[in-house]
Amino acid sequence: MSDSKYLKILKELHSFLSAHFSIDFAVRKIGGNIEKHIQRGLPLSASLKAEGFPEIFVQNIKIGEETGKLKEVLGELVKLLEDKIKLEREIVFSLFYPALSISAFFIFFLAVGFFVIPEMSKMLSELGVGVPKSIIVIEKIKNFLKQRYEIFPIFAVIFFYLSYEFKRGSIPIVKSAKLSLFLKALAICIENKIELQRALLMTSELSPESIREKIEEESARIIRGLEPTFEFLGEFQSEIENAYKRGELPSALRGLSQIFYEKYMKNSELLKKSIEPLFLIIVAILTIFIVSTIYIPMIEKIRDIM
């Protein structure tokens, strides 16, 4: 089940409870297998677990049921999911839209070189006009690329490597966004009285993959009866450790989540400001190149005939 599907169900549940309807009425309106599980006597948390909801949602909803704060817990989870979906869309747009735009123009340029120029050369030859030197050079480049097919797999490897790093969260802008979500989710779990070691394991999937192993090691350390070190937070380790000792861990995690979110927003704006002018420069250079090396020489040759 996708995040958008999780969000739809949780949002509907929260809306009905906010309107003071009972949980039974809410699940009847939602219908599906969740209603069937409730009719069999399962609580909402167990019903959602049976439908494949992640543990972070199941356990927090279970706490909400036990404490009578289900509406509030659902509200927090809805906001968390909305933030997650929004950030993922923004990241994809920020990183891949410029790349796709440049790739599209590059493909257009290759199409001109591989299909348009040969036809133009053929037409000029039939008219008895010498082919401009610039077009001859472009044809030589085209022939060189045709004989060097290994170049294209290299581009494919680079693309897949960048996709892998994107998934791991190693790219700074992605890492900041994922850390912001992870810390917010962890704060929600701690506020709902979920043990720290369980909260770490439940929320680790939201964290950057590059620090996931350290988070799991931290959870194992707490299970062994040792104090948490929060080593996975790097430069913020000591501050969060002190907040934990003071009993202020949830608020500290929320504050740090906001710091990483602001860092993400700053990097996102810098990326947009740097990529957009670069894209325009590339487009301008390629346009000038095509006009000056292909069309103008051809027009001059045709004009000489006439």
PDB file of C-alpha atoms in Angstrom:
ATOM      1  CA  MET A   1       0.000   0.000   0.000  1.00  0.00           C
ATOM      2  CA  SER A   2       1.344   3.442  -0.900  1.00  0.00           C
ATOM      3  CA  ASP A   3       1.826   6.419   1.425  1.00  0.00           C
ATOM      4  CA  SER A   4      -1.033   8.236  -0.312  1.00  0.00           C
ATOM      5  CA  LYS A   5      -3.351   5.318   0.494  1.00  0.00           C
ATOM      6  CA  TYR A   6      -2.231   5.319   4.148  1.00  0.00           C
ATOM      7  CA  LEU A   7      -2.826   9.063   4.245  1.00  0.00           C
ATOM      8  CA  LYS A   8      -6.316   8.770   2.752  1.00  0.00           C
ATOM      9  CA  ILE A   9      -7.430   6.222   5.377  1.00  0.00           C
ATOM     10  CA  LEU A  10      -5.864   7.999   8.363  1.00  0.00           C
ATOM     11  CA  LYS A  11      -7.173  11.368   7.198  1.00  0.00           C
ATOM     12  CA  GLU A  12     -10.724  10.034   6.917  1.00  0.00           C
ATOM     13  CA  LEU A  13     -10.498   8.461  10.380  1.00  0.00           C
ATOM     14  CA  HIS A  14      -9.188  11.712  11.850  1.00  0.00           C
ATOM     15  CA  SER A  15     -11.909  13.768  10.135  1.00  0.00           C
ATOM     16  CA  PHE A  16     -14.710  11.564  11.489  1.00  0.00           C
ATOM     17  CA  LEU A  17     -13.281  11.551  15.024  1.00  0.00           C
ATOM     18  CA  SER A  18     -12.767  15.331  14.889  1.00  0.00           C
ATOM     19  CA  ALA A  19     -16.466  15.624  14.008  1.00  0.00           C
ATOM     20  CA  HIS A  20     -17.230  13.590  17.185  1.00  0.00           C
ATOM     21  CA  PHE A  21     -18.341  10.448  15.348  1.00  0.00           C
ATOM     22  CA  SER A  22     -17.517   7.069  16.893  1.00  0.00           C
ATOM     23  CA  ILE A  23     -14.712   4.893  15.565  1.00  0.00           C
ATOM     24  CA  ASP A  24     -17.296   2.261  14.553  1.00  0.00           C
ATOM     25  CA  PHE A  25     -19.136   4.823  12.425  1.00  0.00           C
ATOM     26  CA  ALA A  26     -15.833   5.993  10.891  1.00  0.00           C
ATOM     27  CA  VAL A  27     -14.713   2.510   9.823  1.00  0.00           C
ATOM     28  CA  ARG A  28     -18.186   1.745   8.436  1.00  0.00           C
ATOM     29  CA  LYS A  29     -17.884   4.783   6.190  1.00  0.00           C
ATOM     30  CA  ILE A  30     -14.367   3.776   5.126  1.00  0.00           C
ATOM     31  CA  GLY A  31     -15.471   0.177   4.568  1.00  0.00           C
ATOM     32  CA  GLY A  32     -13.206  -2.486   3.096  1.00  0.00           C
ATOM     33  CA  ASN A  33     -11.238  -5.016   5.112  1.00  0.00           C
ATOM     34  CA  ILE A  34     -10.700  -2.608   8.011  1.00  0.00           C
ATOM     35  CA  GLU A  35     -14.441  -2.654   8.733  1.00  0.00           C
ATOM     36  CA  LYS A  36     -14.431  -6.469   8.606  1.00  0.00           C
ATOM     37  CA  HIS A  37     -11.571  -6.642  11.119  1.00  0.00           C
ATOM     38  CA  ILE A  38     -13.405  -4.272  13.482  1.00  0.00           C
ATOM     39  CA  GLN A  39     -16.586  -6.352  13.192  1.00  0.00           C
ATOM     40  CA  ARG A  40     -14.563  -9.414  14.210  1.00  0.00           C
ATOM     41  CA  GLY A  41     -13.652  -7.614  17.410  1.00  0.00           C
ATOM     42  CA  LEU A  42     -10.157  -6.378  16.567  1.00  0.00           C
ATOM     43  CA  PRO A  43      -9.138  -2.886  17.746  1.00  0.00           C
ATOM     44  CA  LEU A  44      -8.277  -0.270  15.127  1.00  0.00           C
ATOM     45  CA  SER A  45      -4.511  -0.699  15.593  1.00  0.00           C
ATOM     46  CA  ALA A  46      -4.694  -4.477  15.013  1.00  0.00           C
ATOM     47  CA  SER A  47      -7.010  -3.942  12.029  1.00  0.00           C
ATOM     48  CA  LEU A  48      -4.526  -1.562  10.416  1.00  0.00           C
ATOM     49  CA  LYS A  49      -1.667  -3.963  11.153  1.00  0.00           C
ATOM     50  CA  ALA A  50      -3.586  -6.742   9.387  1.00  0.00           C
ATOM     51  CA  GLU A  51      -3.829  -4.446   6.348  1.00  0.00           C
ATOM     52  CA  GLY A  52      -0.060  -3.965   6.221  1.00  0.00           C
ATOM     53  CA  PHE A  53       0.253  -0.531   7.858  1.00  0.00           C
ATOM     54  CA  PRO A  54       3.824   0.225   9.027  1.00  0.00           C
ATOM     55  CA  GLU A  55       4.621  -0.424  12.687  1.00  0.00           C
ATOM     56  CA  ILE A  56       5.065   3.269  13.447  1.00  0.00           C
ATOM     57  CA  PHE A  57       1.374   3.901  12.661  1.00  0.00           C
ATOM     58  CA  VAL A  58       0.136   0.729  14.356  1.00  0.00           C
ATOM     59  CA  GLN A  59       1.963   1.309  17.642  1.00  0.00           C
ATOM     60  CA  ASN A  60       1.114   5.005  17.920  1.00  0.00           C
ATOM     61  CA  ILE A  61      -2.559   4.319  17.186  1.00  0.00           C
ATOM     62  CA  LYS A  62      -2.497   1.553  19.791  1.00  0.00           C
ATOM     63  CA  ILE A  63      -1.184   4.061  22.348  1.00  0.00           C
ATOM     64  CA  GLY A  64      -3.908   6.498  21.263  1.00  0.00           C
ATOM     65  CA  GLU A  65      -6.554   3.841  21.862  1.00  0.00           C
ATOM     66  CA  GLU A  66      -5.179   3.000  25.305  1.00  0.00           C
ATOM     67  CA  THR A  67      -4.839   6.617  26.454  1.00  0.00           C
ATOM     68  CA  GLY A  68      -8.052   7.974  24.917  1.00  0.00           C
ATOM     69  CA  LYS A  69      -6.057  10.313  22.643  1.00  0.00           C
ATOM     70  CA  LEU A  70      -6.726   8.555  19.345  1.00  0.00           C
ATOM     71  CA  LYS A  71      -7.898  11.725  17.587  1.00  0.00           C
ATOM     72  CA  GLU A  72      -4.750  13.629  18.583  1.00  0.00           C
ATOM     73  CA  VAL A  73      -2.472  10.743  17.581  1.00  0.00           C
ATOM     74  CA  LEU A  74      -4.190  10.406  14.206  1.00  0.00           C
ATOM     75  CA  GLY A  75      -3.765  14.145  13.661  1.00  0.00           C
ATOM     76  CA  GLU A  76      -0.009  13.877  14.288  1.00  0.00           C
ATOM     77  CA  LEU A  77       0.338  10.883  11.968  1.00  0.00           C
ATOM     78  CA  VAL A  78      -1.661  12.595   9.217  1.00  0.00           C
ATOM     79  CA  LYS A  79       0.605  15.664   9.435  1.00  0.00           C
ATOM     80  CA  LEU A  80       3.698  13.428   9.387  1.00  0.00           C
ATOM     81  CA  LEU A  81       2.519  11.609   6.263  1.00  0.00           C
ATOM     82  CA  GLU A  82       1.555  14.868   4.545  1.00  0.00           C
ATOM     83  CA  ASP A  83       5.041  16.237   5.246  1.00  0.00           C
ATOM     84  CA  LYS A  84       6.658  13.035   3.949  1.00  0.00           C
ATOM     85  CA  ILE A  85       4.709  13.024   0.684  1.00  0.00           C
ATOM     86  CA  LYS A  86       5.254  16.763   0.188  1.00  0.00           C
ATOM     87  CA  LEU A  87       9.009  16.551   0.810  1.00  0.00           C
ATOM     88  CA  GLU A  88       9.441  13.567  -1.503  1.00  0.00           C
ATOM     89  CA  ARG A  89       7.655  15.403  -4.316  1.00  0.00           C
ATOM     90  CA  GLU A  90       9.679  18.572  -3.758  1.00  0.00           C
ATOM     91  CA  ILE A  91      12.957  16.644  -3.760  1.00  0.00           C
ATOM     92  CA  VAL A  92      12.123  14.820  -6.981  1.00  0.00           C
ATOM     93  CA  PHE A  93      11.111  18.110  -8.614  1.00  0.00           C
ATOM     94  CA  SER A  94      14.220  19.939  -7.364  1.00  0.00           C
ATOM     95  CA  LEU A  95      16.693  17.266  -8.461  1.00  0.00           C
ATOM     96  CA  PHE A  96      15.163  15.578 -11.484  1.00  0.00           C
ATOM     97  CA  TYR A  97      13.223  18.305 -13.292  1.00  0.00           C
ATOM     98  CA  PRO A  98      16.359  20.249 -14.332  1.00  0.00           C
ATOM     99  CA  ALA A  99      18.119  16.994 -15.242  1.00  0.00           C
ATOM    100  CA  LEU A 100      15.180  15.875 -17.368  1.00  0.00           C
ATOM    101  CA  SER A 101      14.979  19.271 -19.060  1.00  0.00           C
ATOM    102  CA  ILE A 102      18.674  19.232 -19.962  1.00  0.00           C
ATOM    103  CA  SER A 103      18.416  15.596 -21.091  1.00  0.00           C
ATOM    104  CA  ALA A 104      15.463  16.446 -23.341  1.00  0.00           C
ATOM    105  CA  PHE A 105      17.398  19.247 -25.009  1.00  0.00           C
ATOM    106  CA  PHE A 106      20.463  16.979 -25.350  1.00  0.00           C
ATOM    107  CA  ILE A 107      18.297  14.319 -27.037  1.00  0.00           C
ATOM    108  CA  PHE A 108      16.961  17.003 -29.372  1.00  0.00           C
ATOM    109  CA  PHE A 109      20.539  18.004 -30.220  1.00  0.00           C
ATOM    110  CA  LEU A 110      21.460  14.362 -30.937  1.00  0.00           C
ATOM    111  CA  ALA A 111      18.358  13.999 -33.117  1.00  0.00           C
ATOM    112  CA  VAL A 112      19.490  17.007 -35.147  1.00  0.00           C
ATOM    113  CA  GLY A 113      22.951  15.497 -35.523  1.00  0.00           C
ATOM    114  CA  PHE A 114      21.816  11.983 -36.396  1.00  0.00           C
ATOM    115  CA  PHE A 115      18.766  12.658 -38.575  1.00  0.00           C
ATOM    116  CA  VAL A 116      18.431  16.293 -39.699  1.00  0.00           C
ATOM    117  CA  ILE A 117      22.038  17.002 -40.697  1.00  0.00           C
ATOM    118  CA  PRO A 118      22.449  13.875 -42.895  1.00  0.00           C
ATOM    119  CA  GLU A 119      19.310  14.841 -44.827  1.00  0.00           C
ATOM    120  CA  MET A 120      20.555  18.409 -45.227  1.00  0.00           C
ATOM    121  CA  SER A 121      23.958  17.168 -46.429  1.00  0.00           C
ATOM    122  CA  LYS A 122      22.261  14.887 -48.951  1.00  0.00           C
ATOM    123  CA  MET A 123      20.085  17.746 -50.201  1.00  0.00           C
ATOM    124  CA  LEU A 124      23.079  20.069 -50.639  1.00  0.00           C
ATOM    125  CA  SER A 125      25.008  17.370 -52.496  1.00  0.00           C
ATOM    126  CA  GLU A 126      22.086  16.833 -54.882  1.00  0.00           C
ATOM    127  CA  LEU A 127      22.034  20.586 -55.547  1.00  0.00           C
ATOM    128  CA  GLY A 128      25.748  20.473 -56.305  1.00  0.00           C
ATOM    129  CA  VAL A 129      26.611  22.644 -53.317  1.00  0.00           C
ATOM    130  CA  GLY A 130      29.606  21.957 -51.123  1.00  0.00           C
ATOM    131  CA  VAL A 131      28.716  20.902 -47.605  1.00  0.00           C
ATOM    132  CA  PRO A 132      29.765  23.529 -44.982  1.00  0.00           C
ATOM    133  CA  LYS A 133      32.812  22.553 -42.918  1.00  0.00           C
ATOM    134  CA  SER A 134      30.841  22.916 -39.677  1.00  0.00           C
ATOM    135  CA  ILE A 135      28.368  20.247 -40.834  1.00  0.00           C
ATOM    136  CA  ILE A 136      31.250  17.970 -41.867  1.00  0.00           C
ATOM    137  CA  VAL A 137      32.717  18.312 -38.353  1.00  0.00           C
ATOM    138  CA  ILE A 138      29.344  17.477 -36.771  1.00  0.00           C
ATOM    139  CA  GLU A 139      29.034  14.417 -39.015  1.00  0.00           C
ATOM    140  CA  LYS A 140      32.495  13.260 -37.941  1.00  0.00           C
ATOM    141  CA  ILE A 141      31.455  13.621 -34.289  1.00  0.00           C
ATOM    142  CA  LYS A 142      28.292  11.638 -35.051  1.00  0.00           C
ATOM    143  CA  ASN A 143      30.325   8.860 -36.709  1.00  0.00           C
ATOM    144  CA  PHE A 144      32.718   8.817 -33.760  1.00  0.00           C
ATOM    145  CA  LEU A 145      29.824   8.389 -31.314  1.00  0.00           C
ATOM    146  CA  LYS A 146      28.367   5.608 -33.451  1.00  0.00           C
ATOM    147  CA  GLN A 147      31.634   3.686 -33.109  1.00  0.00           C
ATOM    148  CA  ARG A 148      31.882   4.296 -29.347  1.00  0.00           C
ATOM    149  CA  TYR A 149      28.799   2.599 -27.941  1.00  0.00           C
ATOM    150  CA  GLU A 150      30.562   2.157 -24.580  1.00  0.00           C
ATOM    151  CA  ILE A 151      29.975   5.866 -23.910  1.00  0.00           C
ATOM    152  CA  PHE A 152      26.240   5.322 -23.466  1.00  0.00           C
ATOM    153  CA  PRO A 153      26.578   2.579 -20.795  1.00  0.00           C
ATOM    154  CA  ILE A 154      28.842   4.977 -18.887  1.00  0.00           C
ATOM    155  CA  PHE A 155      26.023   7.532 -18.800  1.00  0.00           C
ATOM    156  CA  ALA A 156      23.656   4.768 -17.657  1.00  0.00           C
ATOM    157  CA  VAL A 157      26.046   3.800 -14.838  1.00  0.00           C
ATOM    158  CA  ILE A 158      26.275   7.433 -13.720  1.00  0.00           C
ATOM    159  CA  PHE A 159      22.468   7.700 -13.727  1.00  0.00           C
ATOM    160  CA  PHE A 160      22.009   4.535 -11.665  1.00  0.00           C
ATOM    161  CA  TYR A 161      24.752   5.592  -9.246  1.00  0.00           C
ATOM    162  CA  LEU A 162      23.055   8.938  -8.635  1.00  0.00           C
ATOM    163  CA  SER A 163      19.707   7.154  -8.186  1.00  0.00           C
ATOM    164  CA  TYR A 164      21.321   4.825  -5.629  1.00  0.00           C
ATOM    165  CA  GLU A 165      22.831   7.734  -3.705  1.00  0.00           C
ATOM    166  CA  PHE A 166      19.443   9.473  -3.832  1.00  0.00           C
ATOM    167  CA  LYS A 167      17.769   6.413  -2.307  1.00  0.00           C
ATOM    168  CA  ARG A 168      20.444   6.098   0.405  1.00  0.00           C
ATOM    169  CA  GLY A 169      20.000   9.727   1.341  1.00  0.00           C
ATOM    170  CA  SER A 170      23.679  10.542   0.802  1.00  0.00           C
ATOM    171  CA  ILE A 171      22.895  13.639  -1.269  1.00  0.00           C
ATOM    172  CA  PRO A 172      22.860  16.547   1.255  1.00  0.00           C
ATOM    173  CA  ILE A 173      19.450  17.918   0.280  1.00  0.00           C
ATOM    174  CA  VAL A 174      17.871  14.441   0.541  1.00  0.00           C
ATOM    175  CA  LYS A 175      19.650  13.673   3.814  1.00  0.00           C
ATOM    176  CA  SER A 176      18.377  16.873   5.453  1.00  0.00           C
ATOM    177  CA  ALA A 177      14.780  16.161   4.401  1.00  0.00           C
ATOM    178  CA  LYS A 178      14.895  12.542   5.596  1.00  0.00           C
ATOM    179  CA  LEU A 179      16.482  13.483   8.918  1.00  0.00           C
ATOM    180  CA  SER A 180      13.763  16.074   9.472  1.00  0.00           C
ATOM    181  CA  LEU A 181      11.026  13.474   8.933  1.00  0.00           C
ATOM    182  CA  PHE A 182      12.787  10.799  10.982  1.00  0.00           C
ATOM    183  CA  LEU A 183      13.324  13.078  13.984  1.00  0.00           C
ATOM    184  CA  LYS A 184       9.735  14.312  13.895  1.00  0.00           C
ATOM    185  CA  ALA A 185       8.435  10.724  13.773  1.00  0.00           C
ATOM    186  CA  LEU A 186      10.752   9.753  16.633  1.00  0.00           C
ATOM    187  CA  ALA A 187       9.491  12.688  18.708  1.00  0.00           C
ATOM    188  CA  ILE A 188       5.870  11.612  18.122  1.00  0.00           C
ATOM    189  CA  CYS A 189       6.677   8.075  19.296  1.00  0.00           C
ATOM    190  CA  ILE A 190       8.459   9.299  22.444  1.00  0.00           C
ATOM    191  CA  GLU A 191       5.599  11.700  23.248  1.00  0.00           C
ATOM    192  CA  ASN A 192       3.219   8.747  23.010  1.00  0.00           C
ATOM    193  CA  LYS A 193       5.309   6.875  25.621  1.00  0.00           C
ATOM    194  CA  ILE A 194       6.766   4.312  23.224  1.00  0.00           C
ATOM    195  CA  GLU A 195      10.106   2.998  24.525  1.00  0.00           C
ATOM    196  CA  LEU A 196      13.098   4.642  22.858  1.00  0.00           C
ATOM    197  CA  GLN A 197      14.568   1.391  21.513  1.00  0.00           C
ATOM    198  CA  ARG A 198      11.261   0.439  19.857  1.00  0.00           C
ATOM    199  CA  ALA A 199      10.745   3.976  18.570  1.00  0.00           C
ATOM    200  CA  LEU A 200      14.191   3.946  16.946  1.00  0.00           C
ATOM    201  CA  LEU A 201      13.483   0.682  15.135  1.00  0.00           C
ATOM    202  CA  MET A 202      10.005   1.774  14.018  1.00  0.00           C
ATOM    203  CA  THR A 203      11.173   5.106  12.619  1.00  0.00           C
ATOM    204  CA  SER A 204      14.502   3.973  11.151  1.00  0.00           C
ATOM    205  CA  GLU A 205      12.894   3.379   7.732  1.00  0.00           C
ATOM    206  CA  LEU A 206      12.282   7.126   7.475  1.00  0.00           C
ATOM    207  CA  SER A 207      15.942   7.930   8.132  1.00  0.00           C
ATOM    208  CA  PRO A 208      18.720   8.214   5.530  1.00  0.00           C
ATOM    209  CA  GLU A 209      20.022   4.745   4.724  1.00  0.00           C
ATOM    210  CA  SER A 210      23.566   5.937   5.434  1.00  0.00           C
ATOM    211  CA  ILE A 211      22.839   6.194   9.202  1.00  0.00           C
ATOM    212  CA  ARG A 212      20.291   3.371   9.517  1.00  0.00           C
ATOM    213  CA  GLU A 213      22.836   0.849  10.771  1.00  0.00           C
ATOM    214  CA  LYS A 214      23.920   3.209  13.556  1.00  0.00           C
ATOM    215  CA  ILE A 215      20.275   3.688  14.592  1.00  0.00           C
ATOM    216  CA  GLU A 216      19.815  -0.079  14.841  1.00  0.00           C
ATOM    217  CA  GLU A 217      23.040  -0.356  16.867  1.00  0.00           C
ATOM    218  CA  GLU A 218      21.731   2.346  19.208  1.00  0.00           C
ATOM    219  CA  SER A 219      18.505   0.393  19.731  1.00  0.00           C
ATOM    220  CA  ALA A 220      20.478  -2.781  20.488  1.00  0.00           C
ATOM    221  CA  ARG A 221      22.624  -0.823  22.953  1.00  0.00           C
ATOM    222  CA  ILE A 222      19.536   0.364  24.880  1.00  0.00           C
ATOM    223  CA  ILE A 223      18.100  -3.180  24.943  1.00  0.00           C
ATOM    224  CA  ARG A 224      21.351  -4.320  26.630  1.00  0.00           C
ATOM    225  CA  GLY A 225      20.633  -1.828  29.410  1.00  0.00           C
ATOM    226  CA  LEU A 226      23.124   0.845  28.336  1.00  0.00           C
ATOM    227  CA  GLU A 227      22.422   4.564  28.092  1.00  0.00           C
ATOM    228  CA  PRO A 228      21.742   5.948  24.587  1.00  0.00           C
ATOM    229  CA  THR A 229      24.547   7.951  23.002  1.00  0.00           C
ATOM    230  CA  PHE A 230      22.706   9.310  19.909  1.00  0.00           C
ATOM    231  CA  GLU A 231      25.917   8.864  17.942  1.00  0.00           C
ATOM    232  CA  PHE A 232      23.920   8.691  14.690  1.00  0.00           C
ATOM    233  CA  LEU A 233      23.168  12.431  15.039  1.00  0.00           C
ATOM    234  CA  GLY A 234      26.799  13.438  14.568  1.00  0.00           C
ATOM    235  CA  GLU A 235      27.485  17.029  15.621  1.00  0.00           C
ATOM    236  CA  PHE A 236      24.158  17.209  17.505  1.00  0.00           C
ATOM    237  CA  GLN A 237      24.923  14.100  19.573  1.00  0.00           C
ATOM    238  CA  SER A 238      25.880  15.786  22.848  1.00  0.00           C
ATOM    239  CA  GLU A 239      22.972  18.264  22.790  1.00  0.00           C
ATOM    240  CA  ILE A 240      20.371  15.530  22.252  1.00  0.00           C
ATOM    241  CA  GLU A 241      22.061  13.331  24.859  1.00  0.00           C
ATOM    242  CA  ASN A 242      21.809  16.161  27.406  1.00  0.00           C
ATOM    243  CA  ALA A 243      18.150  16.748  26.473  1.00  0.00           C
ATOM    244  CA  TYR A 244      17.484  13.036  27.067  1.00  0.00           C
ATOM    245  CA  LYS A 245      19.034  13.242  30.541  1.00  0.00           C
ATOM    246  CA  ARG A 246      16.901  16.316  31.342  1.00  0.00           C
ATOM    247  CA  GLY A 247      13.724  14.543  30.178  1.00  0.00           C
ATOM    248  CA  GLU A 248      13.307  16.967  27.265  1.00  0.00           C
ATOM    249  CA  LEU A 249      14.005  14.551  24.411  1.00  0.00           C
ATOM    250  CA  PRO A 250      10.745  15.011  22.409  1.00  0.00           C
ATOM    251  CA  SER A 251      10.989  18.811  22.285  1.00  0.00           C
ATOM    252  CA  ALA A 252      14.699  18.621  21.420  1.00  0.00           C
ATOM    253  CA  LEU A 253      13.984  16.176  18.598  1.00  0.00           C
ATOM    254  CA  ARG A 254      11.241  18.428  17.231  1.00  0.00           C
ATOM    255  CA  GLY A 255      13.584  21.412  17.376  1.00  0.00           C
ATOM    256  CA  LEU A 256      16.315  19.497  15.560  1.00  0.00           C
ATOM    257  CA  SER A 257      13.764  18.294  13.006  1.00  0.00           C
ATOM    258  CA  GLN A 258      12.917  21.932  12.274  1.00  0.00           C
ATOM    259  CA  ILE A 259      16.622  22.774  11.923  1.00  0.00           C
ATOM    260  CA  PHE A 260      17.083  20.041   9.313  1.00  0.00           C
ATOM    261  CA  TYR A 261      13.908  21.123   7.522  1.00  0.00           C
ATOM    262  CA  GLU A 262      15.171  24.712   7.293  1.00  0.00           C
ATOM    263  CA  LYS A 263      18.520  23.378   6.073  1.00  0.00           C
ATOM    264  CA  TYR A 264      16.698  21.381   3.392  1.00  0.00           C
ATOM    265  CA  MET A 265      14.705  24.461   2.324  1.00  0.00           C
ATOM    266  CA  LYS A 266      17.875  26.566   2.131  1.00  0.00           C
ATOM    267  CA  ASN A 267      19.696  23.929   0.037  1.00  0.00           C
ATOM    268  CA  SER A 268      16.629  23.529  -2.166  1.00  0.00           C
ATOM    269  CA  GLU A 269      16.497  27.263  -2.886  1.00  0.00           C
ATOM    270  CA  LEU A 270      20.245  27.366  -3.599  1.00  0.00           C
ATOM    271  CA  LEU A 271      19.875  24.422  -5.953  1.00  0.00           C
ATOM    272  CA  LYS A 272      17.042  26.098  -7.840  1.00  0.00           C
ATOM    273  CA  LYS A 273      18.919  29.400  -8.076  1.00  0.00           C
ATOM    274  CA  SER A 274      22.072  27.701  -9.373  1.00  0.00           C
ATOM    275  CA  ILE A 275      20.464  25.187 -11.750  1.00  0.00           C
ATOM    276  CA  GLU A 276      17.954  27.469 -13.491  1.00  0.00           C
ATOM    277  CA  PRO A 277      20.588  29.956 -14.794  1.00  0.00           C
ATOM    278  CA  LEU A 278      22.859  27.025 -15.713  1.00  0.00           C
ATOM    279  CA  PHE A 279      20.035  25.408 -17.668  1.00  0.00           C
ATOM    280  CA  LEU A 280      19.316  28.667 -19.524  1.00  0.00           C
ATOM    281  CA  ILE A 281      23.026  29.075 -20.345  1.00  0.00           C
ATOM    282  CA  ILE A 282      23.233  25.519 -21.726  1.00  0.00           C
ATOM    283  CA  VAL A 283      20.096  26.036 -23.818  1.00  0.00           C
ATOM    284  CA  ALA A 284      21.448  29.356 -25.129  1.00  0.00           C
ATOM    285  CA  ILE A 285      24.857  27.850 -26.011  1.00  0.00           C
ATOM    286  CA  LEU A 286      23.323  24.874 -27.823  1.00  0.00           C
ATOM    287  CA  THR A 287      20.875  27.118 -29.688  1.00  0.00           C
ATOM    288  CA  ILE A 288      23.644  29.488 -30.811  1.00  0.00           C
ATOM    289  CA  PHE A 289      25.778  26.498 -31.810  1.00  0.00           C
ATOM    290  CA  ILE A 290      23.028  24.950 -33.957  1.00  0.00           C
ATOM    291  CA  VAL A 291      22.135  28.248 -35.623  1.00  0.00           C
ATOM    292  CA  SER A 292      25.735  29.372 -36.272  1.00  0.00           C
ATOM    293  CA  THR A 293      27.167  26.015 -37.388  1.00  0.00           C
ATOM    294  CA  ILE A 294      24.241  24.510 -39.271  1.00  0.00           C
ATOM    295  CA  TYR A 295      21.545  26.880 -40.424  1.00  0.00           C
ATOM    296  CA  ILE A 296      23.547  30.036 -41.257  1.00  0.00           C
ATOM    297  CA  PRO A 297      26.197  28.162 -43.346  1.00  0.00           C
ATOM    298  CA  MET A 298      23.440  26.290 -45.187  1.00  0.00           C
ATOM    299  CA  ILE A 299      21.482  29.447 -45.929  1.00  0.00           C
ATOM    300  CA  GLU A 300      24.650  31.084 -47.279  1.00  0.00           C
ATOM    301  CA  LYS A 301      25.355  28.098 -49.554  1.00  0.00           C
ATOM    302  CA  ILE A 302      21.791  28.063 -50.875  1.00  0.00           C
ATOM    303  CA  ARG A 303      21.927  31.847 -51.396  1.00  0.00           C
ATOM    304  CA  ASP A 304      25.101  31.429 -53.494  1.00  0.00           C
ATOM    305  CA  ILE A 305      23.222  29.063 -55.815  1.00  0.00           C
ATOM    306  CA  MET A 306      20.311  31.428 -56.222  1.00  0.00           C
TER     307      MET A 306
END
